[in-house]
PDB file of C-alpha atoms and ligand atoms in Angstrom:
ATOM      1  CA  UNK A 672     158.078 350.024 187.122  1.00  0.00           C
ATOM      2  CA  UNK A 673     158.580 353.911 187.322  1.00  0.00           C
ATOM      3  CA  UNK A 674     156.667 356.213 185.179  1.00  0.00           C
ATOM      4  CA  UNK A 675     159.714 356.910 182.992  1.00  0.00           C
ATOM      5  CA  UNK A 676     160.446 353.153 182.278  1.00  0.00           C
ATOM      6  CA  UNK A 677     156.843 352.416 181.611  1.00  0.00           C
ATOM      7  CA  UNK A 678     157.072 355.387 179.045  1.00  0.00           C
ATOM      8  CA  UNK A 679     160.136 353.829 177.577  1.00  0.00           C
ATOM      9  CA  UNK A 680     158.578 350.394 177.411  1.00  0.00           C
ATOM     10  CA  UNK A 681     155.426 351.588 175.735  1.00  0.00           C
ATOM     11  CA  UNK A 682     157.650 353.518 173.319  1.00  0.00           C
ATOM     12  CA  UNK A 683     159.439 350.427 172.208  1.00  0.00           C
ATOM     13  CA  UNK A 684     158.944 348.668 168.857  1.00  0.00           C
ATOM     14  CA  UNK A 685     160.055 345.503 167.455  1.00  0.00           C
ATOM     15  CA  UNK A 686     161.741 345.342 164.042  1.00  0.00           C
ATOM     16  CA  UNK A 687     162.448 342.124 162.046  1.00  0.00           C
ATOM     17  CA  UNK A 688     165.060 342.637 159.377  1.00  0.00           C
ATOM     18  CA  UNK A 689     167.982 340.923 157.555  1.00  0.00           C
ATOM     19  CA  UNK A 690     171.355 342.313 157.910  1.00  0.00           C
ATOM     20  CA  UNK A 691     174.355 340.818 156.139  1.00  0.00           C
ATOM     21  CA  UNK A 692     172.156 337.548 155.225  1.00  0.00           C
ATOM     22  CA  UNK A 693     171.312 337.135 159.053  1.00  0.00           C
ATOM     23  CA  UNK A 694     167.859 337.735 160.276  1.00  0.00           C
ATOM     24  CA  UNK A 695     167.578 339.861 163.365  1.00  0.00           C
ATOM     25  CA  UNK A 696     164.505 340.697 165.676  1.00  0.00           C
ATOM     26  CA  UNK A 697     165.309 343.612 167.630  1.00  0.00           C
ATOM     27  CA  UNK A 698     163.327 345.512 170.269  1.00  0.00           C
ATOM     28  CA  UNK A 699     164.092 349.231 170.284  1.00  0.00           C
ATOM     29  CA  UNK A 700     162.785 352.666 170.919  1.00  0.00           C
ATOM     30  CA  UNK A 701     160.822 354.196 168.160  1.00  0.00           C
ATOM     31  CA  UNK A 702     163.342 357.173 167.666  1.00  0.00           C
ATOM     32  CA  UNK A 703     166.241 354.735 167.175  1.00  0.00           C
ATOM     33  CA  UNK A 704     167.933 355.186 163.732  1.00  0.00           C
ATOM     34  CA  UNK A 705     169.474 352.358 161.713  1.00  0.00           C
ATOM     35  CA  UNK A 706     172.839 353.622 162.420  1.00  0.00           C
ATOM     36  CA  UNK A 707     172.302 353.474 166.234  1.00  0.00           C
ATOM     37  CA  UNK A 708     170.620 350.033 165.868  1.00  0.00           C
ATOM     38  CA  UNK A 709     173.475 348.567 163.974  1.00  0.00           C
ATOM     39  CA  UNK A 710     176.125 350.089 166.147  1.00  0.00           C
ATOM     40  CA  UNK A 711     174.621 350.175 169.653  1.00  0.00           C
ATOM     41  CA  UNK A 712     172.197 347.326 169.624  1.00  0.00           C
ATOM     42  CA  UNK A 713     173.861 344.754 167.313  1.00  0.00           C
ATOM     43  CA  UNK A 714     177.598 345.694 167.874  1.00  0.00           C
ATOM     44  CA  UNK A 715     178.150 346.135 164.143  1.00  0.00           C
ATOM     45  CA  UNK A 716     180.578 349.143 164.565  1.00  0.00           C
ATOM     46  CA  UNK A 717     181.964 349.103 160.905  1.00  0.00           C
ATOM     47  CA  UNK A 718     179.328 351.623 159.897  1.00  0.00           C
ATOM     48  CA  UNK A 719     180.577 355.073 161.058  1.00  0.00           C
ATOM     49  CA  UNK A 720     178.816 357.902 162.670  1.00  0.00           C
ATOM     50  CA  UNK A 721     180.106 361.283 161.286  1.00  0.00           C
ATOM     51  CA  UNK A 722     177.773 364.078 161.139  1.00  0.00           C
ATOM     52  CA  UNK A 723     174.668 362.139 162.066  1.00  0.00           C
ATOM     53  CA  UNK A 724     172.657 364.537 159.974  1.00  0.00           C
ATOM     54  CA  UNK A 725     172.695 363.193 156.364  1.00  0.00           C
ATOM     55  CA  UNK A 726     175.767 365.173 155.304  1.00  0.00           C
ATOM     56  CA  UNK A 727     178.848 363.060 155.176  1.00  0.00           C
ATOM     57  CA  UNK A 728     178.109 359.639 154.011  1.00  0.00           C
ATOM     58  CA  UNK A 729     180.212 357.857 156.928  1.00  0.00           C
ATOM     59  CA  UNK A 730     177.078 355.833 157.689  1.00  0.00           C
ATOM     60  CA  UNK A 731     176.372 354.557 154.062  1.00  0.00           C
ATOM     61  CA  UNK A 732     174.748 351.222 153.976  1.00  0.00           C
ATOM     62  CA  UNK A 733     172.842 349.211 151.347  1.00  0.00           C
ATOM     63  CA  UNK A 734     169.226 348.700 152.004  1.00  0.00           C
ATOM     64  CA  UNK A 735     167.677 346.354 149.325  1.00  0.00           C
ATOM     65  CA  UNK A 736     170.843 347.233 147.300  1.00  0.00           C
ATOM     66  CA  UNK A 737     170.235 350.912 147.377  1.00  0.00           C
ATOM     67  CA  UNK A 738     172.553 353.440 149.166  1.00  0.00           C
ATOM     68  CA  UNK A 739     171.054 354.965 152.292  1.00  0.00           C
ATOM     69  CA  UNK A 740     172.392 356.962 155.095  1.00  0.00           C
ATOM     70  CA  UNK A 741     171.676 355.086 158.234  1.00  0.00           C
ATOM     71  CA  UNK A 742     171.692 358.103 160.384  1.00  0.00           C
ATOM     72  CA  UNK A 743     168.720 359.529 158.470  1.00  0.00           C
ATOM     73  CA  UNK A 744     166.692 356.090 158.317  1.00  0.00           C
ATOM     74  CA  UNK A 745     164.534 355.091 161.203  1.00  0.00           C
ATOM     75  CA  UNK A 746     165.096 351.470 162.209  1.00  0.00           C
ATOM     76  CA  UNK A 747     161.326 350.854 162.404  1.00  0.00           C
ATOM     77  CA  UNK A 748     161.297 351.607 158.690  1.00  0.00           C
ATOM     78  CA  UNK A 749     163.504 348.712 158.038  1.00  0.00           C
ATOM     79  CA  UNK A 750     161.188 346.067 158.858  1.00  0.00           C
ATOM     80  CA  UNK A 751     161.452 343.335 156.141  1.00  0.00           C
ATOM     81  CA  UNK A 752     164.334 344.924 154.419  1.00  0.00           C
ATOM     82  CA  UNK A 753     167.716 343.515 153.607  1.00  0.00           C
ATOM     83  CA  UNK A 754     170.786 345.629 154.800  1.00  0.00           C
ATOM     84  CA  UNK A 755     174.247 345.338 153.824  1.00  0.00           C
ATOM     85  CA  UNK A 756     177.134 346.812 155.837  1.00  0.00           C
ATOM     86  CA  UNK A 757     180.684 346.853 155.340  1.00  0.00           C
ATOM     87  CA  UNK A 758     180.882 343.595 157.450  1.00  0.00           C
ATOM     88  CA  UNK A 759     178.787 341.843 154.956  1.00  0.00           C
ATOM     89  CA  UNK A 760     180.924 342.494 151.872  1.00  0.00           C
ATOM     90  CA  UNK A 761     183.679 339.907 152.365  1.00  0.00           C
ATOM     91  CA  UNK A 762     183.128 336.215 151.409  1.00  0.00           C
ATOM     92  CA  UNK A 763     182.282 333.754 154.132  1.00  0.00           C
ATOM     93  CA  UNK A 764     185.943 332.570 153.995  1.00  0.00           C
ATOM     94  CA  UNK A 765     187.095 336.129 154.579  1.00  0.00           C
ATOM     95  CA  UNK A 766     188.207 336.787 151.058  1.00  0.00           C
ATOM     96  CA  UNK A 767     187.766 340.673 150.546  1.00  0.00           C
ATOM     97  CA  UNK A 768     185.348 342.188 148.073  1.00  0.00           C
ATOM     98  CA  UNK A 769     187.038 343.541 145.064  1.00  0.00           C
ATOM     99  CA  UNK A 770     186.324 347.236 146.148  1.00  0.00           C
ATOM    100  CA  UNK A 771     188.017 346.377 149.433  1.00  0.00           C
ATOM    101  CA  UNK A 772     191.100 345.043 147.731  1.00  0.00           C
ATOM    102  CA  UNK A 773     191.127 347.994 145.364  1.00  0.00           C
ATOM    103  CA  UNK A 774     191.071 350.452 148.349  1.00  0.00           C
ATOM    104  CA  UNK A 775     194.171 348.817 149.820  1.00  0.00           C
ATOM    105  CA  UNK A 776     195.916 348.618 146.479  1.00  0.00           C
ATOM    106  CA  UNK A 777     195.428 352.234 145.726  1.00  0.00           C
ATOM    107  CA  UNK A 778     195.928 353.418 149.332  1.00  0.00           C
ATOM    108  CA  UNK A 779     192.621 354.962 149.078  1.00  0.00           C
ATOM    109  CA  UNK A 780     192.499 356.210 152.784  1.00  0.00           C
ATOM    110  CA  UNK A 781     194.501 358.100 155.454  1.00  0.00           C
ATOM    111  CA  UNK A 782     192.637 358.133 158.809  1.00  0.00           C
ATOM    112  CA  UNK A 783     190.188 355.576 157.460  1.00  0.00           C
ATOM    113  CA  UNK A 784     187.068 356.999 159.218  1.00  0.00           C
ATOM    114  CA  UNK A 785     185.025 357.630 155.930  1.00  0.00           C
ATOM    115  CA  UNK A 786     186.367 354.396 154.383  1.00  0.00           C
ATOM    116  CA  UNK A 787     183.593 352.077 155.450  1.00  0.00           C
ATOM    117  CA  UNK A 788     180.978 354.184 153.931  1.00  0.00           C
ATOM    118  CA  UNK A 789     183.123 354.996 150.789  1.00  0.00           C
ATOM    119  CA  UNK A 790     183.500 351.191 150.136  1.00  0.00           C
ATOM    120  CA  UNK A 791     179.876 350.417 150.580  1.00  0.00           C
ATOM    121  CA  UNK A 792     179.007 353.486 148.248  1.00  0.00           C
ATOM    122  CA  UNK A 793     181.431 352.275 145.808  1.00  0.00           C
ATOM    123  CA  UNK A 794     179.866 348.822 145.518  1.00  0.00           C
ATOM    124  CA  UNK A 795     176.683 350.470 144.661  1.00  0.00           C
ATOM    125  CA  UNK A 796     178.254 352.908 142.311  1.00  0.00           C
ATOM    126  CA  UNK A 797     179.738 350.162 140.260  1.00  0.00           C
ATOM    127  CA  UNK A 798     176.512 348.083 140.400  1.00  0.00           C
ATOM    128  CA  UNK A 799     174.663 351.192 139.153  1.00  0.00           C
ATOM    129  CA  UNK A 800     177.111 351.607 136.187  1.00  0.00           C
ATOM    130  CA  UNK A 801     178.218 355.173 137.118  1.00  0.00           C
ATOM    131  CA  UNK A 802     181.848 354.320 136.377  1.00  0.00           C
ATOM    132  CA  UNK A 803     182.232 355.658 132.848  1.00  0.00           C
ATOM    133  CA  UNK A 804     184.800 358.147 133.746  1.00  0.00           C
ATOM    134  CA  UNK A 805     186.682 359.523 136.715  1.00  0.00           C
ATOM    135  CA  UNK A 806     184.398 362.526 136.708  1.00  0.00           C
ATOM    136  CA  UNK A 807     181.063 360.241 136.683  1.00  0.00           C
ATOM    137  CA  UNK A 808     182.650 358.345 139.632  1.00  0.00           C
ATOM    138  CA  UNK A 809     183.344 361.479 141.559  1.00  0.00           C
ATOM    139  CA  UNK A 810     179.883 362.804 140.877  1.00  0.00           C
ATOM    140  CA  UNK A 811     178.151 359.577 141.983  1.00  0.00           C
ATOM    141  CA  UNK A 812     180.325 359.163 144.903  1.00  0.00           C
ATOM    142  CA  UNK A 813     179.849 362.800 146.069  1.00  0.00           C
ATOM    143  CA  UNK A 814     177.578 361.949 149.080  1.00  0.00           C
ATOM    144  CA  UNK A 815     180.702 360.545 150.584  1.00  0.00           C
ATOM    145  CA  UNK A 816     182.971 363.034 152.115  1.00  0.00           C
ATOM    146  CA  UNK A 817     186.689 362.636 152.956  1.00  0.00           C
ATOM    147  CA  UNK A 818     188.189 364.928 155.341  1.00  0.00           C
ATOM    148  CA  UNK A 819     191.547 363.604 154.331  1.00  0.00           C
ATOM    149  CA  UNK A 820     190.767 364.497 150.727  1.00  0.00           C
ATOM    150  CA  UNK A 821     191.825 360.921 149.450  1.00  0.00           C
ATOM    151  CA  UNK A 822     189.562 361.472 146.592  1.00  0.00           C
ATOM    152  CA  UNK A 823     191.995 360.800 143.596  1.00  0.00           C
ATOM    153  CA  UNK A 824     192.847 357.476 145.394  1.00  0.00           C
ATOM    154  CA  UNK A 825     189.332 356.662 146.010  1.00  0.00           C
ATOM    155  CA  UNK A 826     188.353 357.344 142.374  1.00  0.00           C
ATOM    156  CA  UNK A 827     191.318 355.170 141.270  1.00  0.00           C
ATOM    157  CA  UNK A 828     190.090 352.379 143.645  1.00  0.00           C
ATOM    158  CA  UNK A 829     186.669 352.578 142.116  1.00  0.00           C
ATOM    159  CA  UNK A 830     188.138 352.286 138.654  1.00  0.00           C
ATOM    160  CA  UNK A 831     190.168 349.336 139.455  1.00  0.00           C
ATOM    161  CA  UNK A 832     187.278 347.374 141.136  1.00  0.00           C
ATOM    162  CA  UNK A 833     184.799 348.348 138.275  1.00  0.00           C
ATOM    163  CA  UNK A 834     187.294 346.976 135.741  1.00  0.00           C
ATOM    164  CA  UNK A 835     187.538 343.688 137.755  1.00  0.00           C
ATOM    165  CA  UNK A 836     183.998 343.151 138.239  1.00  0.00           C
ATOM    166  CA  UNK A 837     182.688 344.302 134.824  1.00  0.00           C
ATOM    167  CA  UNK A 838     185.111 341.914 133.268  1.00  0.00           C
TER     168      UNK A 838
HETATM  169 FE1  FES B1617     175.042 359.666 158.408  1.00  0.00          FE
HETATM  170 FE2  FES B1617     176.887 361.652 158.361  1.00  0.00          FE
HETATM  171  S1  FES B1617     176.754 360.118 159.748  1.00  0.00           S
HETATM  172  S2  FES B1617     175.533 361.165 156.863  1.00  0.00           S
HETATM  173 FE1  FES B1618     190.098 360.174 156.534  1.00  0.00          FE
HETATM  174 FE2  FES B1618     188.530 359.812 154.526  1.00  0.00          FE
HETATM  175  S1  FES B1618     190.469 358.717 155.018  1.00  0.00           S
HETATM  176  S2  FES B1618     188.148 361.022 156.215  1.00  0.00           S
END
């Protein structure tokens, strides 16, 4: 073993966490973020890397039901946590989540790069009850940037899904 690989080996950690109701036991370097763990180690590429510095929301996932930026979360800090990514929203039979359906119905995307983060964030926004008005939705979705400026359609999609889920 070379000195460098010995250093890498000694730098490796083991993290056990649940992702989309499946338990994973992953060995990774200490510096690996949750975003890179999802995308590079586990092949869950639905969660997107935009700025990689906590400013755009493209990497939004739920951790124990709360929105987090996966690019700003060390994988090692997720031990014992339950993470939900966009891949985990549809039902076991593939039925789309109401938020996913609403994004399609409202045409709430153009390039689609921000969309997984927007959808995951919207699920939490609705659960948190921050859907009293379009202004409130915009405020509580403001951590998710859309470079295509599909904001009116995104708000409309959140309103549609909220109306359905809160029935
Ligand atoms: Fe994480 Fe932009 S990629 S906030
Ligand atoms: Fe293109 Fe949002 S749809 S960045």
